[in-house]
Tab-separated table of C-alpha atoms in Angstrom:
chain	number	residue	atom	x	y	z
A	1	MET	CA	57.111	-27.560	-6.378
A	2	SER	CA	53.697	-27.388	-6.603
A	3	ARG	CA	51.987	-25.756	-9.335
A	4	PRO	CA	50.900	-22.640	-9.167
A	5	ASP	CA	47.265	-22.814	-9.815
A	6	GLY	CA	47.071	-26.158	-7.022
A	7	TRP	CA	45.273	-24.047	-4.521
A	8	ILE	CA	42.730	-22.913	-6.807
A	9	THR	CA	41.602	-27.259	-7.157
A	10	ARG	CA	42.045	-28.046	-3.374
A	11	MET	CA	39.657	-24.816	-3.099
A	12	GLU	CA	37.256	-25.705	-5.849
A	13	ASN	CA	37.687	-29.321	-4.628
A	14	SER	CA	37.084	-28.857	-0.864
A	15	SER	CA	33.593	-29.200	0.712
A	16	ARG	CA	34.268	-26.467	3.198
A	17	VAL	CA	34.580	-24.139	0.599
A	18	ALA	CA	31.458	-24.992	-1.096
A	19	VAL	CA	29.490	-24.830	1.904
A	20	VAL	CA	31.132	-21.370	2.752
A	21	SER	CA	30.999	-20.185	-0.369
A	22	THR	CA	26.813	-20.671	-0.335
A	23	VAL	CA	26.122	-19.781	3.191
A	24	ILE	CA	27.804	-16.014	2.300
A	25	LEU	CA	25.390	-16.097	-1.585
A	26	ILE	CA	22.674	-16.971	0.568
A	27	LEU	CA	22.998	-13.857	3.008
A	28	LEU	CA	24.076	-11.726	-0.172
A	29	MET	CA	21.396	-12.379	-2.064
A	30	SER	CA	18.868	-12.664	1.602
A	31	GLY	CA	20.216	-8.696	1.929
A	32	GLY	CA	19.667	-8.049	-1.404
A	33	PHE	CA	15.828	-8.885	-1.194
A	34	VAL	CA	14.848	-7.643	2.281
A	35	TYR	CA	16.948	-4.504	1.643
A	36	GLY	CA	18.171	-3.595	-1.682
A	37	ILE	CA	15.209	-4.554	-3.116
A	38	PRO	CA	12.898	-1.590	-1.166
A	39	TRP	CA	16.004	0.499	-1.231
A	40	VAL	CA	15.856	0.144	-5.071
A	41	SER	CA	12.738	0.527	-5.705
A	42	GLN	CA	12.497	3.796	-3.076
A	43	LYS	CA	14.738	5.548	-4.933
A	44	ALA	CA	12.887	4.719	-8.786
A	45	VAL	CA	10.115	6.004	-7.946
A	46	MET	CA	11.715	9.556	-8.005
A	47	PHE	CA	13.171	8.792	-11.492
A	48	LEU	CA	10.040	7.628	-13.226
A	49	PRO	CA	7.492	9.762	-15.113
A	50	ASP	CA	4.932	11.016	-13.977
A	51	THR	CA	2.725	8.817	-17.384
A	52	VAL	CA	4.072	5.709	-16.016
A	53	ALA	CA	2.247	5.403	-12.367
A	54	THR	CA	-0.970	7.289	-14.432
A	55	HIS	CA	-0.397	4.099	-17.142
A	56	VAL	CA	0.128	1.851	-14.456
A	57	GLY	CA	-3.055	3.115	-12.130
A	58	LYS	CA	-5.140	2.754	-15.284
A	59	GLN	CA	-4.631	0.093	-16.790
A	60	VAL	CA	-4.742	-1.650	-12.851
A	61	LEU	CA	-8.141	-0.232	-12.923
A	62	THR	CA	-9.361	-1.581	-16.126
A	63	THR	CA	-7.683	-4.960	-15.390
A	64	LEU	CA	-9.746	-4.722	-11.190
A	65	ASP	CA	-13.041	-3.611	-13.025
A	66	GLU	CA	-12.880	-6.641	-15.825
A	67	LYS	CA	-12.291	-9.138	-12.392
A	68	TRP	CA	-13.863	-7.916	-8.941
A	69	PHE	CA	-15.510	-5.404	-9.122
A	70	GLU	CA	-18.976	-4.123	-11.092
A	71	PRO	CA	-20.272	-0.940	-10.985
A	72	SER	CA	-21.493	1.197	-7.278
A	73	GLU	CA	-24.604	0.275	-5.946
A	74	LEU	CA	-24.400	3.174	-4.086
A	75	PRO	CA	-27.152	6.652	-4.462
A	76	LEU	CA	-25.692	8.588	-7.133
A	77	SER	CA	-26.205	11.517	-4.118
A	78	GLN	CA	-23.899	9.706	-2.029
A	79	GLN	CA	-21.135	9.218	-3.741
A	80	GLN	CA	-21.211	13.026	-5.006
A	81	GLU	CA	-22.232	13.811	-1.601
A	82	VAL	CA	-19.015	11.681	0.016
A	83	ARG	CA	-15.980	12.731	-3.319
A	84	GLN	CA	-17.462	16.741	-2.844
A	85	ARG	CA	-16.693	16.104	0.819
A	86	PHE	CA	-13.281	14.164	0.362
A	87	GLN	CA	-12.344	17.062	-1.831
A	88	SER	CA	-12.925	20.078	0.692
A	89	HIS	CA	-11.053	18.301	2.444
A	90	ILE	CA	-7.885	17.565	0.373
A	91	ASP	CA	-8.693	21.263	-0.449
A	92	SER	CA	-8.065	22.518	2.576
A	93	LEU	CA	-4.655	19.973	2.989
A	94	VAL	CA	-3.558	21.705	0.195
A	95	ALA	CA	-4.249	25.449	1.010
A	96	ASP	CA	-2.461	24.089	4.127
A	97	GLY	CA	1.032	23.301	2.490
A	98	GLU	CA	-0.165	19.889	1.111
A	99	ALA	CA	1.392	18.416	-2.070
A	100	PHE	CA	0.556	15.657	-3.499
A	101	PRO	CA	2.571	13.183	-7.008
A	102	SER	CA	-0.995	12.742	-8.189
A	103	PRO	CA	-4.165	14.006	-8.317
A	104	PRO	CA	-6.611	12.464	-5.507
A	105	ASN	CA	-9.539	10.829	-7.198
A	106	LEU	CA	-12.308	8.890	-5.752
A	107	VAL	CA	-13.602	6.391	-6.823
A	108	PHE	CA	-17.026	3.750	-6.144
A	109	ARG	CA	-17.649	0.197	-7.113
A	110	HIS	CA	-18.874	-3.170	-5.481
A	111	TRP	CA	-17.541	-5.578	-4.627
A	112	ASP	CA	-18.134	-9.072	-3.719
A	113	GLY	CA	-15.357	-9.617	-1.076
A	114	GLY	CA	-17.069	-7.529	1.515
A	115	VAL	CA	-15.053	-3.728	3.210
A	116	ASN	CA	-12.003	-2.833	0.737
A	117	ALA	CA	-10.218	0.264	0.135
A	118	PHE	CA	-7.521	0.894	-2.531
A	119	ALA	CA	-5.119	3.529	-3.477
A	120	LEU	CA	-3.449	2.989	-6.815
A	121	SER	CA	-0.469	4.644	-8.813
A	122	ASN	CA	-2.575	7.385	-11.037
A	123	GLY	CA	-3.635	9.394	-7.972
A	124	THR	CA	-6.884	6.567	-7.860
A	125	ILE	CA	-8.028	5.909	-4.363
A	126	ILE	CA	-11.031	2.970	-5.107
A	127	VAL	CA	-13.600	2.623	-2.306
A	128	THR	CA	-15.766	-0.776	-1.770
A	129	ASP	CA	-19.754	0.210	-1.634
A	130	ASP	CA	-19.894	-2.222	1.496
A	131	ILE	CA	-17.253	-0.166	3.662
A	132	VAL	CA	-18.992	2.931	2.719
A	133	GLU	CA	-22.179	1.400	4.622
A	134	ALA	CA	-20.416	0.256	7.238
A	135	MET	CA	-19.228	3.836	8.768
A	136	VAL	CA	-21.874	5.679	11.360
A	137	THR	CA	-20.054	9.181	10.737
A	138	PRO	CA	-18.606	10.442	7.979
A	139	ALA	CA	-15.903	10.701	9.898
A	140	GLN	CA	-14.507	7.233	10.412
A	141	LEU	CA	-15.239	7.268	6.092
A	142	ASP	CA	-13.438	9.951	5.573
A	143	SER	CA	-10.330	8.302	7.772
A	144	VAL	CA	-10.591	5.372	5.919
A	145	LEU	CA	-9.815	7.748	2.760
A	146	PHE	CA	-7.031	9.517	4.826
A	147	HIS	CA	-5.034	6.106	4.961
A	148	GLU	CA	-5.364	5.188	2.048
A	149	LEU	CA	-4.247	9.029	0.822
A	150	GLY	CA	-1.363	7.970	3.222
A	151	HIS	CA	-0.379	5.353	0.327
A	152	VAL	CA	-0.801	8.216	-2.667
A	153	LYS	CA	0.814	11.039	-0.536
A	154	TYR	CA	4.638	8.660	-0.169
A	155	GLU	CA	3.683	7.327	-3.302
A	156	HIS	CA	3.508	3.263	-1.515
A	157	VAL	CA	2.195	1.488	-4.615
A	158	MET	CA	4.764	2.204	-7.178
A	159	GLN	CA	7.267	1.204	-4.290
A	160	SER	CA	5.224	-1.845	-4.577
A	161	VAL	CA	4.808	-2.528	-8.246
A	162	ILE	CA	8.262	-1.868	-8.504
A	163	ARG	CA	9.901	-3.868	-5.991
A	164	ALA	CA	7.544	-6.796	-7.153
A	165	SER	CA	8.330	-6.030	-10.529
A	166	LEU	CA	12.504	-6.190	-9.553
A	167	LEU	CA	11.334	-9.538	-8.479
A	168	SER	CA	10.236	-10.330	-11.536
A	169	VAL	CA	13.176	-9.763	-14.093
A	170	ALA	CA	15.441	-11.926	-11.796
A	171	VAL	CA	12.897	-14.448	-12.288
A	172	ALA	CA	12.680	-13.656	-15.759
A	173	LEU	CA	16.681	-13.409	-15.965
A	174	VAL	CA	16.896	-16.482	-14.261
A	175	THR	CA	14.178	-18.870	-16.073
A	176	GLY	CA	14.997	-16.523	-19.730
A	177	GLU	CA	11.271	-15.772	-19.878
A	178	SER	CA	10.189	-12.581	-19.918
A	179	SER	CA	7.166	-9.687	-20.510
A	180	GLY	CA	7.015	-6.479	-21.490
A	181	VAL	CA	7.762	-3.903	-18.436
A	182	ILE	CA	4.912	-2.242	-17.971
A	183	ASP	CA	2.995	-5.916	-18.085
A	184	ASN	CA	5.010	-6.674	-15.897
A	185	LEU	CA	3.514	-3.446	-13.454
A	186	VAL	CA	0.741	-3.949	-13.929
A	187	GLY	CA	0.465	-7.629	-12.996
A	188	ALA	CA	2.353	-6.550	-9.644
A	189	GLY	CA	0.062	-4.144	-9.179
A	190	VAL	CA	-2.932	-6.336	-9.463
A	191	PHE	CA	-0.739	-8.524	-7.564
A	192	LEU	CA	-0.524	-6.114	-4.689
A	193	PHE	CA	-5.333	-5.480	-4.535
A	194	SER	CA	-4.155	-9.153	-3.460
A	195	ASN	CA	-1.916	-8.984	-1.001
A	196	GLY	CA	-1.775	-5.154	0.649
A	197	TYR	CA	1.608	-3.763	2.030
A	198	SER	CA	4.043	-4.414	3.718
A	199	ARG	CA	4.158	-3.393	7.420
A	200	ASP	CA	5.915	-0.405	7.180
A	201	ASN	CA	3.650	1.469	4.227
A	202	GLU	CA	0.678	0.429	6.469
A	203	ALA	CA	2.145	2.303	9.868
A	204	GLU	CA	3.678	5.656	6.927
A	205	ALA	CA	0.082	5.686	5.985
A	206	ASP	CA	-1.627	4.952	9.511
A	207	GLN	CA	0.297	7.914	10.467
A	208	TYR	CA	-0.218	10.429	7.824
A	209	ALA	CA	-4.845	9.652	8.514
A	210	VAL	CA	-3.815	10.257	11.873
A	211	LYS	CA	-1.974	13.842	11.282
A	212	ALA	CA	-5.035	13.836	8.828
A	213	MET	CA	-7.909	13.286	11.453
A	214	LEU	CA	-6.520	16.017	13.225
A	215	ARG	CA	-5.367	19.023	10.273
A	216	ILE	CA	-9.762	18.495	9.752
A	217	TYR	CA	-11.585	17.026	12.856
A	218	GLU	CA	-9.052	18.450	15.950
A	219	THR	CA	-9.816	14.312	16.865
A	220	THR	CA	-8.753	10.594	15.702
A	221	VAL	CA	-11.411	9.672	17.666
A	222	PRO	CA	-13.636	8.673	15.187
A	223	MET	CA	-10.585	7.015	13.136
A	224	GLN	CA	-10.208	4.162	16.478
A	225	GLU	CA	-13.798	3.724	15.924
A	226	MET	CA	-13.691	3.121	12.302
A	227	PHE	CA	-11.147	0.193	12.510
A	228	LYS	CA	-13.454	-1.103	15.299
A	229	LEU	CA	-15.928	-1.507	12.651
A	230	LEU	CA	-14.575	-2.831	10.081
A	231	GLN	CA	-13.563	-5.486	12.535
A	232	ALA	CA	-16.823	-6.227	13.653
A	233	SER	CA	-18.320	-5.786	10.611
A	234	SER	CA	-16.083	-8.415	8.197
A	235	SER	CA	-16.593	-11.404	10.029
A	236	GLY	CA	-13.469	-12.470	10.599
A	237	HIS	CA	-12.685	-11.770	6.766
A	238	MET	CA	-10.525	-8.709	6.893
A	239	PRO	CA	-9.650	-6.202	4.361
A	240	GLU	CA	-5.941	-6.702	3.275
A	241	TRP	CA	-5.182	-3.043	5.020
A	242	LEU	CA	-6.760	-3.869	8.102
A	243	SER	CA	-5.433	-7.639	8.564
A	244	THR	CA	-1.556	-6.823	7.166
A	245	HIS	CA	1.381	-6.110	9.368
A	246	PRO	CA	0.644	-4.049	12.329
A	247	ASP	CA	-2.194	-6.234	13.723
A	248	ILE	CA	-5.445	-4.021	13.999
A	249	ASN	CA	-5.288	-4.719	17.447
A	250	ALA	CA	-2.391	-2.916	18.214
A	251	ARG	CA	-3.225	-0.024	15.765
A	252	ILE	CA	-6.720	0.625	18.329
A	253	GLU	CA	-4.750	0.555	21.202
A	254	ALA	CA	-2.140	3.028	19.412
A	255	LEU	CA	-4.680	5.646	19.243
A	256	ILE	CA	-6.422	5.093	22.392
A	257	THR	CA	-3.513	5.474	23.805
A	258	PHE	CA	-2.528	8.533	22.173
A	259	ASN	CA	-6.431	10.174	22.381
A	260	GLU	CA	-5.997	9.599	26.584
A	261	SER	CA	-2.201	11.394	26.126
A	262	THR	CA	-3.698	14.242	23.948
A	263	SER	CA	-6.992	15.060	25.828
A	264	GLU	CA	-4.187	14.656	28.841
A	265	ASN	CA	-2.493	17.755	27.655
């Protein structure tokens, strides 16, 4: 008679079982990374206190100011003009029923990295001097701001920050190294500044900008012009929110097709 645990011993010693088990484990881990963590990140944002997004946004801006940014060199009158126009657009959108998880706030910074714009978790939208100067018309600059406003609207920043933090926590559990939760969130926010958003986040922000442009300007042609201007002025170094998928040329072509279709109707 064989021992009751004989089949367990055979499985433990089977190379085939080991290979199959390893493959299953890899698939489960990959599925968790590709689908599980993004899903959890999206849902977790809804349950986080507003104070977390506010604190993380402030700390990320402080870190960026210390390491990369300098005060804007744009004339104060120009900064004020852009702020007032942007706030007027916000008021119009809110009057139409739009709502934002955090009050949008526009700030200007000088950055040696060139043209760029970036949204923080507390509703702050950072634009660099170079991106303001690269635009020819106010509507072109506003299309940039509306894109970043889309990231604020859909809370892409906190979703991405939480996703990066979950990965950081997973590594900490494996390695035994850990740091404070808020430190992880702030670090993830700074990382996001350097690496941009996902394809889906960028596409959703583009779609929001298109809707906002139609509501404010009744056309998306300035947005199409904006993409071309930034592509020409970047000298091969695209800002992260443009270089991230979807491809910049595909985004331009999509707007051209959209403008042609709307002009025919």
